[in-house]
């Protein structure tokens, strides 16, 4: 194994950063539109299971805003079609049709800042195949 | 709308072999038993993919850092620097946690993170 004492020793993922140009707008999206649980200590942090999404404004730290592209956070939902329909009813636009990869469904969308997200549900059991 | 968890975070690359080598050998995440392009970062899977293979223009994850928990940010940073990784600036101490910023070979933003202050008294960082 690679987990010897001197190694990097990554234990888990604490959070995924969500860059924003308007943290209030982003918080409304993650909290109300997506319905994620808000952190009890921070109005700009939201929990999806045991992962925290931390909204931040790069401009406030002197950095030029740049959305996260291709680094989709894949939200697990029990039914991609139903969740997509619900979000579309709230005005969320999806990018293309829902994919069926043969093992899972994926529906791609963006948050109001253009960060890439997806709804995801794997319906096939793991059996040595190669998709997420 | 019922989001149960995050199944994975996508990691875009322009060179699958290079990216796999980085996540496996440099930051030393366990490789998924199901897919060579997937790595287990504790509670979430990092899924490497090549946007160009699916007709998308390559872009990196921008400021969407994946914050990886390590027991000791300084030690992990020193270890990675010894492997040739360049960090962006000094390690940041926010008052509740330490963060050290770096990137994978495709420019995807990653953070070494350790919160040292209990959440009950802290504010604003996971």
PDB file of C-alpha atoms in Angstrom:
ATOM      1  CA  UNK A   1       0.000   0.000   0.000  1.00  0.00           C
ATOM      2  CA  UNK A   2       1.034   3.589  -0.478  1.00  0.00           C
ATOM      3  CA  UNK A   3      -0.075   4.859   2.900  1.00  0.00           C
ATOM      4  CA  UNK A   4       3.250   5.011   4.696  1.00  0.00           C
ATOM      5  CA  UNK A   5       3.918   7.672   7.321  1.00  0.00           C
ATOM      6  CA  UNK A   6       5.857  10.086   5.173  1.00  0.00           C
ATOM      7  CA  UNK A   7       3.347  10.196   2.373  1.00  0.00           C
ATOM      8  CA  UNK A   8       0.767  12.793   1.550  1.00  0.00           C
ATOM      9  CA  UNK A   9      -1.947  10.920   3.427  1.00  0.00           C
ATOM     10  CA  UNK A  10      -5.087  12.351   1.899  1.00  0.00           C
ATOM     11  CA  UNK A  11      -7.865  11.297   4.261  1.00  0.00           C
ATOM     12  CA  UNK A  12     -10.946  12.623   2.532  1.00  0.00           C
ATOM     13  CA  UNK A  13     -12.346  15.523   0.560  1.00  0.00           C
ATOM     14  CA  UNK A  14     -13.312  18.363   2.890  1.00  0.00           C
ATOM     15  CA  UNK A  15     -14.996  20.597   0.365  1.00  0.00           C
ATOM     16  CA  UNK A  16     -15.275  21.604  -3.241  1.00  0.00           C
ATOM     17  CA  UNK A  17     -14.910  25.305  -3.924  1.00  0.00           C
ATOM     18  CA  UNK A  18     -17.669  27.023  -5.892  1.00  0.00           C
ATOM     19  CA  UNK A  19     -16.420  30.294  -7.375  1.00  0.00           C
ATOM     20  CA  UNK A  20     -19.023  33.009  -7.707  1.00  0.00           C
ATOM     21  CA  UNK A  21     -19.472  36.598  -8.763  1.00  0.00           C
ATOM     22  CA  UNK A  22     -22.481  36.955  -6.483  1.00  0.00           C
ATOM     23  CA  UNK A  23     -22.403  34.840  -3.344  1.00  0.00           C
ATOM     24  CA  UNK A  24     -25.966  35.725  -2.376  1.00  0.00           C
ATOM     25  CA  UNK A  25     -27.271  34.550  -5.735  1.00  0.00           C
ATOM     26  CA  UNK A  26     -25.172  31.391  -5.516  1.00  0.00           C
ATOM     27  CA  UNK A  27     -26.387  30.658  -1.977  1.00  0.00           C
ATOM     28  CA  UNK A  28     -29.997  30.963  -3.122  1.00  0.00           C
ATOM     29  CA  UNK A  29     -29.297  28.551  -5.957  1.00  0.00           C
ATOM     30  CA  UNK A  30     -27.601  25.854  -3.886  1.00  0.00           C
ATOM     31  CA  UNK A  31     -29.882  26.260  -0.892  1.00  0.00           C
ATOM     32  CA  UNK A  32     -33.266  26.859  -2.491  1.00  0.00           C
ATOM     33  CA  UNK A  33     -33.114  25.670  -6.089  1.00  0.00           C
ATOM     34  CA  UNK A  34     -31.033  22.551  -5.437  1.00  0.00           C
ATOM     35  CA  UNK A  35     -32.323  22.198  -1.885  1.00  0.00           C
ATOM     36  CA  UNK A  36     -28.956  21.422  -0.321  1.00  0.00           C
ATOM     37  CA  UNK A  37     -28.621  21.574   3.439  1.00  0.00           C
ATOM     38  CA  UNK A  38     -27.072  24.829   4.552  1.00  0.00           C
ATOM     39  CA  UNK A  39     -24.204  24.783   6.992  1.00  0.00           C
ATOM     40  CA  UNK A  40     -25.177  25.825  10.495  1.00  0.00           C
ATOM     41  CA  UNK A  41     -22.196  28.146  10.763  1.00  0.00           C
ATOM     42  CA  UNK A  42     -21.877  29.648   7.318  1.00  0.00           C
ATOM     43  CA  UNK A  43     -24.531  30.961   4.964  1.00  0.00           C
ATOM     44  CA  UNK A  44     -22.228  30.304   2.002  1.00  0.00           C
ATOM     45  CA  UNK A  45     -21.585  26.616   2.633  1.00  0.00           C
ATOM     46  CA  UNK A  46     -23.896  23.794   1.651  1.00  0.00           C
ATOM     47  CA  UNK A  47     -23.785  20.068   2.211  1.00  0.00           C
ATOM     48  CA  UNK A  48     -24.515  17.321  -0.276  1.00  0.00           C
ATOM     49  CA  UNK A  49     -24.267  14.221   1.875  1.00  0.00           C
ATOM     50  CA  UNK A  50     -20.900  14.514   3.599  1.00  0.00           C
ATOM     51  CA  UNK A  51     -19.327  16.866   1.074  1.00  0.00           C
ATOM     52  CA  UNK A  52     -19.347  20.582   1.659  1.00  0.00           C
ATOM     53  CA  UNK A  53     -19.650  23.020  -1.226  1.00  0.00           C
ATOM     54  CA  UNK A  54     -17.968  26.278  -0.283  1.00  0.00           C
ATOM     55  CA  UNK A  55     -19.060  29.341  -2.212  1.00  0.00           C
ATOM     56  CA  UNK A  56     -16.405  32.022  -2.522  1.00  0.00           C
ATOM     57  CA  UNK A  57     -15.904  35.221  -4.442  1.00  0.00           C
ATOM     58  CA  UNK A  58     -12.481  35.324  -6.089  1.00  0.00           C
ATOM     59  CA  UNK A  59     -12.858  39.066  -6.754  1.00  0.00           C
ATOM     60  CA  UNK A  60     -12.900  39.682  -2.999  1.00  0.00           C
ATOM     61  CA  UNK A  61      -9.467  38.087  -2.776  1.00  0.00           C
ATOM     62  CA  UNK A  62      -8.086  40.110  -5.664  1.00  0.00           C
ATOM     63  CA  UNK A  63      -8.443  37.321  -8.203  1.00  0.00           C
ATOM     64  CA  UNK A  64     -10.183  37.417 -11.520  1.00  0.00           C
ATOM     65  CA  UNK A  65     -13.321  35.260 -11.502  1.00  0.00           C
ATOM     66  CA  UNK A  66     -13.099  32.067 -13.515  1.00  0.00           C
ATOM     67  CA  UNK A  67     -15.909  29.502 -13.447  1.00  0.00           C
ATOM     68  CA  UNK A  68     -15.213  25.818 -12.945  1.00  0.00           C
ATOM     69  CA  UNK A  69     -15.621  24.091 -16.309  1.00  0.00           C
ATOM     70  CA  UNK A  70     -15.414  20.372 -16.940  1.00  0.00           C
ATOM     71  CA  UNK A  71     -14.954  19.761 -13.234  1.00  0.00           C
ATOM     72  CA  UNK A  72     -18.565  18.778 -12.732  1.00  0.00           C
ATOM     73  CA  UNK A  73     -19.820  18.086  -9.247  1.00  0.00           C
ATOM     74  CA  UNK A  74     -22.034  15.038  -9.791  1.00  0.00           C
ATOM     75  CA  UNK A  75     -25.060  15.174  -7.510  1.00  0.00           C
ATOM     76  CA  UNK A  76     -26.558  11.812  -6.770  1.00  0.00           C
ATOM     77  CA  UNK A  77     -30.344  11.829  -7.121  1.00  0.00           C
ATOM     78  CA  UNK A  78     -32.680   8.838  -6.982  1.00  0.00           C
ATOM     79  CA  UNK A  79     -34.245   9.684 -10.349  1.00  0.00           C
ATOM     80  CA  UNK A  80     -32.441  11.905 -12.855  1.00  0.00           C
ATOM     81  CA  UNK A  81     -35.492  12.483 -15.048  1.00  0.00           C
ATOM     82  CA  UNK A  82     -37.655  13.555 -12.129  1.00  0.00           C
ATOM     83  CA  UNK A  83     -34.989  15.799 -10.644  1.00  0.00           C
ATOM     84  CA  UNK A  84     -34.310  17.359 -14.034  1.00  0.00           C
ATOM     85  CA  UNK A  85     -37.970  18.068 -14.545  1.00  0.00           C
ATOM     86  CA  UNK A  86     -38.191  19.683 -11.146  1.00  0.00           C
ATOM     87  CA  UNK A  87     -35.178  21.904 -11.815  1.00  0.00           C
ATOM     88  CA  UNK A  88     -36.441  22.832 -15.266  1.00  0.00           C
ATOM     89  CA  UNK A  89     -39.665  23.869 -13.545  1.00  0.00           C
ATOM     90  CA  UNK A  90     -37.539  26.225 -11.459  1.00  0.00           C
ATOM     91  CA  UNK A  91     -36.003  27.731 -14.569  1.00  0.00           C
ATOM     92  CA  UNK A  92     -32.741  25.789 -14.712  1.00  0.00           C
ATOM     93  CA  UNK A  93     -31.544  25.159 -18.268  1.00  0.00           C
ATOM     94  CA  UNK A  94     -29.830  21.850 -18.995  1.00  0.00           C
ATOM     95  CA  UNK A  95     -27.111  21.341 -21.588  1.00  0.00           C
ATOM     96  CA  UNK A  96     -28.465  18.831 -24.068  1.00  0.00           C
ATOM     97  CA  UNK A  97     -30.379  15.656 -23.433  1.00  0.00           C
ATOM     98  CA  UNK A  98     -29.799  13.402 -20.467  1.00  0.00           C
ATOM     99  CA  UNK A  99     -27.009  10.939 -21.232  1.00  0.00           C
ATOM    100  CA  UNK A 100     -27.441   7.249 -20.741  1.00  0.00           C
ATOM    101  CA  UNK A 101     -23.898   5.916 -20.584  1.00  0.00           C
ATOM    102  CA  UNK A 102     -25.035   2.317 -20.349  1.00  0.00           C
ATOM    103  CA  UNK A 103     -24.427   2.257 -16.600  1.00  0.00           C
ATOM    104  CA  UNK A 104     -25.720   5.640 -15.433  1.00  0.00           C
ATOM    105  CA  UNK A 105     -27.781   8.677 -16.306  1.00  0.00           C
ATOM    106  CA  UNK A 106     -26.183  12.109 -16.443  1.00  0.00           C
ATOM    107  CA  UNK A 107     -27.896  15.457 -16.952  1.00  0.00           C
ATOM    108  CA  UNK A 108     -25.572  18.427 -17.316  1.00  0.00           C
ATOM    109  CA  UNK A 109     -26.362  21.945 -16.152  1.00  0.00           C
ATOM    110  CA  UNK A 110     -24.667  25.019 -14.718  1.00  0.00           C
ATOM    111  CA  UNK A 111     -25.125  27.163 -11.674  1.00  0.00           C
ATOM    112  CA  UNK A 112     -25.803  30.911 -12.150  1.00  0.00           C
ATOM    113  CA  UNK A 113     -22.044  31.594 -12.344  1.00  0.00           C
ATOM    114  CA  UNK A 114     -21.479  29.041 -15.098  1.00  0.00           C
ATOM    115  CA  UNK A 115     -19.924  26.349 -12.912  1.00  0.00           C
ATOM    116  CA  UNK A 116     -20.508  22.897 -14.386  1.00  0.00           C
ATOM    117  CA  UNK A 117     -22.754  20.530 -12.420  1.00  0.00           C
ATOM    118  CA  UNK A 118     -24.619  17.335 -13.176  1.00  0.00           C
ATOM    119  CA  UNK A 119     -27.390  15.161 -11.888  1.00  0.00           C
ATOM    120  CA  UNK A 120     -26.184  11.576 -11.736  1.00  0.00           C
ATOM    121  CA  UNK A 121     -27.569   8.165 -10.992  1.00  0.00           C
ATOM    122  CA  UNK A 122     -25.794   4.915 -11.596  1.00  0.00           C
ATOM    123  CA  UNK A 123     -28.292   2.169 -12.195  1.00  0.00           C
ATOM    124  CA  UNK A 124     -25.936  -0.676 -13.080  1.00  0.00           C
ATOM    125  CA  UNK A 125     -24.148  -2.605 -10.360  1.00  0.00           C
ATOM    126  CA  UNK A 126     -20.364  -2.527 -10.346  1.00  0.00           C
ATOM    127  CA  UNK A 127     -18.946  -5.558 -12.062  1.00  0.00           C
ATOM    128  CA  UNK A 128     -15.506  -4.605 -13.229  1.00  0.00           C
ATOM    129  CA  UNK A 129     -16.770  -2.217 -15.886  1.00  0.00           C
ATOM    130  CA  UNK A 130     -15.365   1.249 -16.342  1.00  0.00           C
ATOM    131  CA  UNK A 131     -17.838   4.062 -15.821  1.00  0.00           C
ATOM    132  CA  UNK A 132     -18.601   6.240 -12.847  1.00  0.00           C
TER     133      UNK A 132
ATOM    134  CA  UNK B   1     -35.401  17.523  -5.322  1.00  0.00           C
ATOM    135  CA  UNK B   2     -33.405  15.108  -3.287  1.00  0.00           C
ATOM    136  CA  UNK B   3     -29.653  15.290  -3.590  1.00  0.00           C
ATOM    137  CA  UNK B   4     -28.355  12.368  -1.577  1.00  0.00           C
ATOM    138  CA  UNK B   5     -24.629  12.802  -1.981  1.00  0.00           C
ATOM    139  CA  UNK B   6     -21.894  13.758  -4.410  1.00  0.00           C
ATOM    140  CA  UNK B   7     -21.086  10.680  -6.473  1.00  0.00           C
ATOM    141  CA  UNK B   8     -17.968  12.129  -8.020  1.00  0.00           C
ATOM    142  CA  UNK B   9     -16.171  15.280  -8.999  1.00  0.00           C
ATOM    143  CA  UNK B  10     -14.990  15.365 -12.596  1.00  0.00           C
ATOM    144  CA  UNK B  11     -11.328  16.103 -13.294  1.00  0.00           C
ATOM    145  CA  UNK B  12     -10.731  17.164 -16.895  1.00  0.00           C
ATOM    146  CA  UNK B  13      -7.486  16.283 -18.614  1.00  0.00           C
ATOM    147  CA  UNK B  14      -5.780  16.549 -21.966  1.00  0.00           C
ATOM    148  CA  UNK B  15      -3.629  13.503 -21.258  1.00  0.00           C
ATOM    149  CA  UNK B  16      -5.246  10.598 -19.448  1.00  0.00           C
ATOM    150  CA  UNK B  17      -2.030   8.705 -18.752  1.00  0.00           C
ATOM    151  CA  UNK B  18      -0.349  11.772 -17.300  1.00  0.00           C
ATOM    152  CA  UNK B  19      -3.345  12.580 -15.106  1.00  0.00           C
ATOM    153  CA  UNK B  20      -3.690   9.011 -13.877  1.00  0.00           C
ATOM    154  CA  UNK B  21       0.005   8.936 -12.985  1.00  0.00           C
ATOM    155  CA  UNK B  22      -0.387  12.182 -11.038  1.00  0.00           C
ATOM    156  CA  UNK B  23      -3.355  11.098  -8.934  1.00  0.00           C
ATOM    157  CA  UNK B  24      -1.949   7.618  -8.378  1.00  0.00           C
ATOM    158  CA  UNK B  25       1.760   8.280  -7.875  1.00  0.00           C
ATOM    159  CA  UNK B  26       2.137  11.914  -6.841  1.00  0.00           C
ATOM    160  CA  UNK B  27      -0.779  12.604  -4.549  1.00  0.00           C
ATOM    161  CA  UNK B  28      -1.190   8.884  -3.921  1.00  0.00           C
ATOM    162  CA  UNK B  29      -4.912   8.370  -3.971  1.00  0.00           C
ATOM    163  CA  UNK B  30      -6.194   4.802  -4.100  1.00  0.00           C
ATOM    164  CA  UNK B  31      -7.265   3.850  -7.613  1.00  0.00           C
ATOM    165  CA  UNK B  32     -10.811   2.634  -8.010  1.00  0.00           C
ATOM    166  CA  UNK B  33     -11.111  -1.121  -8.420  1.00  0.00           C
ATOM    167  CA  UNK B  34     -13.736  -0.419 -11.082  1.00  0.00           C
ATOM    168  CA  UNK B  35     -12.004   2.074 -13.369  1.00  0.00           C
ATOM    169  CA  UNK B  36      -8.402   3.110 -13.950  1.00  0.00           C
ATOM    170  CA  UNK B  37      -9.469   6.736 -14.416  1.00  0.00           C
ATOM    171  CA  UNK B  38     -11.149   7.003 -11.024  1.00  0.00           C
ATOM    172  CA  UNK B  39      -9.571   7.697  -7.661  1.00  0.00           C
ATOM    173  CA  UNK B  40     -11.051   7.555  -4.200  1.00  0.00           C
ATOM    174  CA  UNK B  41     -10.519  10.697  -2.128  1.00  0.00           C
ATOM    175  CA  UNK B  42     -12.216   9.354   0.978  1.00  0.00           C
ATOM    176  CA  UNK B  43     -15.851  10.338   0.652  1.00  0.00           C
ATOM    177  CA  UNK B  44     -15.806  11.275  -3.018  1.00  0.00           C
ATOM    178  CA  UNK B  45     -14.524   9.802  -6.254  1.00  0.00           C
ATOM    179  CA  UNK B  46     -12.370  11.924  -8.534  1.00  0.00           C
ATOM    180  CA  UNK B  47     -13.247  10.902 -12.081  1.00  0.00           C
ATOM    181  CA  UNK B  48     -10.680  11.845 -14.700  1.00  0.00           C
ATOM    182  CA  UNK B  49     -12.044  12.424 -18.176  1.00  0.00           C
ATOM    183  CA  UNK B  50     -10.866  13.873 -21.452  1.00  0.00           C
ATOM    184  CA  UNK B  51     -13.376  16.456 -22.718  1.00  0.00           C
ATOM    185  CA  UNK B  52     -11.872  16.380 -26.211  1.00  0.00           C
ATOM    186  CA  UNK B  53     -12.804  12.709 -26.536  1.00  0.00           C
ATOM    187  CA  UNK B  54     -16.444  13.731 -26.195  1.00  0.00           C
ATOM    188  CA  UNK B  55     -16.207  16.736 -28.473  1.00  0.00           C
ATOM    189  CA  UNK B  56     -15.866  19.341 -25.712  1.00  0.00           C
ATOM    190  CA  UNK B  57     -13.215  22.008 -25.607  1.00  0.00           C
ATOM    191  CA  UNK B  58     -10.755  21.371 -22.798  1.00  0.00           C
ATOM    192  CA  UNK B  59     -10.954  23.800 -19.905  1.00  0.00           C
ATOM    193  CA  UNK B  60      -9.655  23.219 -16.405  1.00  0.00           C
ATOM    194  CA  UNK B  61     -11.723  23.387 -13.235  1.00  0.00           C
ATOM    195  CA  UNK B  62     -10.847  27.033 -12.745  1.00  0.00           C
ATOM    196  CA  UNK B  63     -11.404  28.099  -9.173  1.00  0.00           C
ATOM    197  CA  UNK B  64     -13.376  25.015  -8.264  1.00  0.00           C
ATOM    198  CA  UNK B  65     -10.678  23.675  -5.969  1.00  0.00           C
ATOM    199  CA  UNK B  66     -11.085  20.202  -4.600  1.00  0.00           C
ATOM    200  CA  UNK B  67      -9.972  20.533  -0.972  1.00  0.00           C
ATOM    201  CA  UNK B  68      -8.174  17.392   0.135  1.00  0.00           C
ATOM    202  CA  UNK B  69      -7.847  16.777   3.862  1.00  0.00           C
ATOM    203  CA  UNK B  70      -4.398  15.861   5.104  1.00  0.00           C
ATOM    204  CA  UNK B  71      -3.272  15.416   8.704  1.00  0.00           C
ATOM    205  CA  UNK B  72      -0.510  17.996   8.359  1.00  0.00           C
ATOM    206  CA  UNK B  73      -0.561  20.583   5.565  1.00  0.00           C
ATOM    207  CA  UNK B  74       3.091  21.572   6.018  1.00  0.00           C
ATOM    208  CA  UNK B  75       4.300  17.963   5.877  1.00  0.00           C
ATOM    209  CA  UNK B  76       2.145  17.086   2.877  1.00  0.00           C
ATOM    210  CA  UNK B  77       3.257  20.237   1.076  1.00  0.00           C
ATOM    211  CA  UNK B  78       6.908  19.424   1.732  1.00  0.00           C
ATOM    212  CA  UNK B  79       6.343  15.910   0.446  1.00  0.00           C
ATOM    213  CA  UNK B  80       4.738  17.180  -2.758  1.00  0.00           C
ATOM    214  CA  UNK B  81       7.353  19.884  -3.249  1.00  0.00           C
ATOM    215  CA  UNK B  82       9.932  17.125  -3.027  1.00  0.00           C
ATOM    216  CA  UNK B  83       8.150  15.532  -5.964  1.00  0.00           C
ATOM    217  CA  UNK B  84       8.402  18.716  -7.980  1.00  0.00           C
ATOM    218  CA  UNK B  85       4.967  20.186  -7.314  1.00  0.00           C
ATOM    219  CA  UNK B  86       4.907  23.975  -7.229  1.00  0.00           C
ATOM    220  CA  UNK B  87       2.434  25.591  -4.870  1.00  0.00           C
ATOM    221  CA  UNK B  88       0.692  28.893  -5.448  1.00  0.00           C
ATOM    222  CA  UNK B  89       1.884  31.276  -2.739  1.00  0.00           C
ATOM    223  CA  UNK B  90       2.414  30.564   0.928  1.00  0.00           C
ATOM    224  CA  UNK B  91       0.183  28.259   2.930  1.00  0.00           C
ATOM    225  CA  UNK B  92      -2.831  30.264   4.044  1.00  0.00           C
ATOM    226  CA  UNK B  93      -3.865  30.217   7.700  1.00  0.00           C
ATOM    227  CA  UNK B  94      -7.455  31.406   7.870  1.00  0.00           C
ATOM    228  CA  UNK B  95      -7.636  31.309  11.658  1.00  0.00           C
ATOM    229  CA  UNK B  96      -9.579  28.044  11.567  1.00  0.00           C
ATOM    230  CA  UNK B  97      -7.721  26.018   8.955  1.00  0.00           C
ATOM    231  CA  UNK B  98      -4.645  25.815   6.802  1.00  0.00           C
ATOM    232  CA  UNK B  99      -4.815  25.742   3.015  1.00  0.00           C
ATOM    233  CA  UNK B 100      -2.046  25.210   0.461  1.00  0.00           C
ATOM    234  CA  UNK B 101      -2.939  25.702  -3.191  1.00  0.00           C
ATOM    235  CA  UNK B 102      -1.557  23.763  -6.118  1.00  0.00           C
ATOM    236  CA  UNK B 103      -2.643  22.323  -9.451  1.00  0.00           C
ATOM    237  CA  UNK B 104      -2.537  19.040 -11.260  1.00  0.00           C
ATOM    238  CA  UNK B 105      -0.647  18.755 -14.592  1.00  0.00           C
ATOM    239  CA  UNK B 106      -3.730  20.011 -16.467  1.00  0.00           C
ATOM    240  CA  UNK B 107      -4.063  23.101 -14.305  1.00  0.00           C
ATOM    241  CA  UNK B 108      -6.986  21.869 -12.219  1.00  0.00           C
ATOM    242  CA  UNK B 109      -7.036  23.603  -8.857  1.00  0.00           C
ATOM    243  CA  UNK B 110      -6.457  21.484  -5.779  1.00  0.00           C
ATOM    244  CA  UNK B 111      -6.002  22.450  -2.135  1.00  0.00           C
ATOM    245  CA  UNK B 112      -4.377  20.706   0.776  1.00  0.00           C
ATOM    246  CA  UNK B 113      -6.662  21.475   3.689  1.00  0.00           C
ATOM    247  CA  UNK B 114      -6.754  20.894   7.409  1.00  0.00           C
ATOM    248  CA  UNK B 115      -9.153  22.503   9.793  1.00  0.00           C
ATOM    249  CA  UNK B 116      -7.558  22.720  13.223  1.00  0.00           C
ATOM    250  CA  UNK B 117     -10.234  24.618  15.089  1.00  0.00           C
ATOM    251  CA  UNK B 118     -13.375  22.766  16.170  1.00  0.00           C
ATOM    252  CA  UNK B 119     -16.430  23.665  14.140  1.00  0.00           C
ATOM    253  CA  UNK B 120     -18.446  24.682  17.226  1.00  0.00           C
ATOM    254  CA  UNK B 121     -16.394  27.807  17.643  1.00  0.00           C
ATOM    255  CA  UNK B 122     -15.319  28.287  14.069  1.00  0.00           C
ATOM    256  CA  UNK B 123     -17.086  30.001  11.264  1.00  0.00           C
ATOM    257  CA  UNK B 124     -17.018  29.751   7.575  1.00  0.00           C
ATOM    258  CA  UNK B 125     -14.710  26.881   6.727  1.00  0.00           C
ATOM    259  CA  UNK B 126     -15.401  23.213   6.543  1.00  0.00           C
TER     260      UNK B 126
END
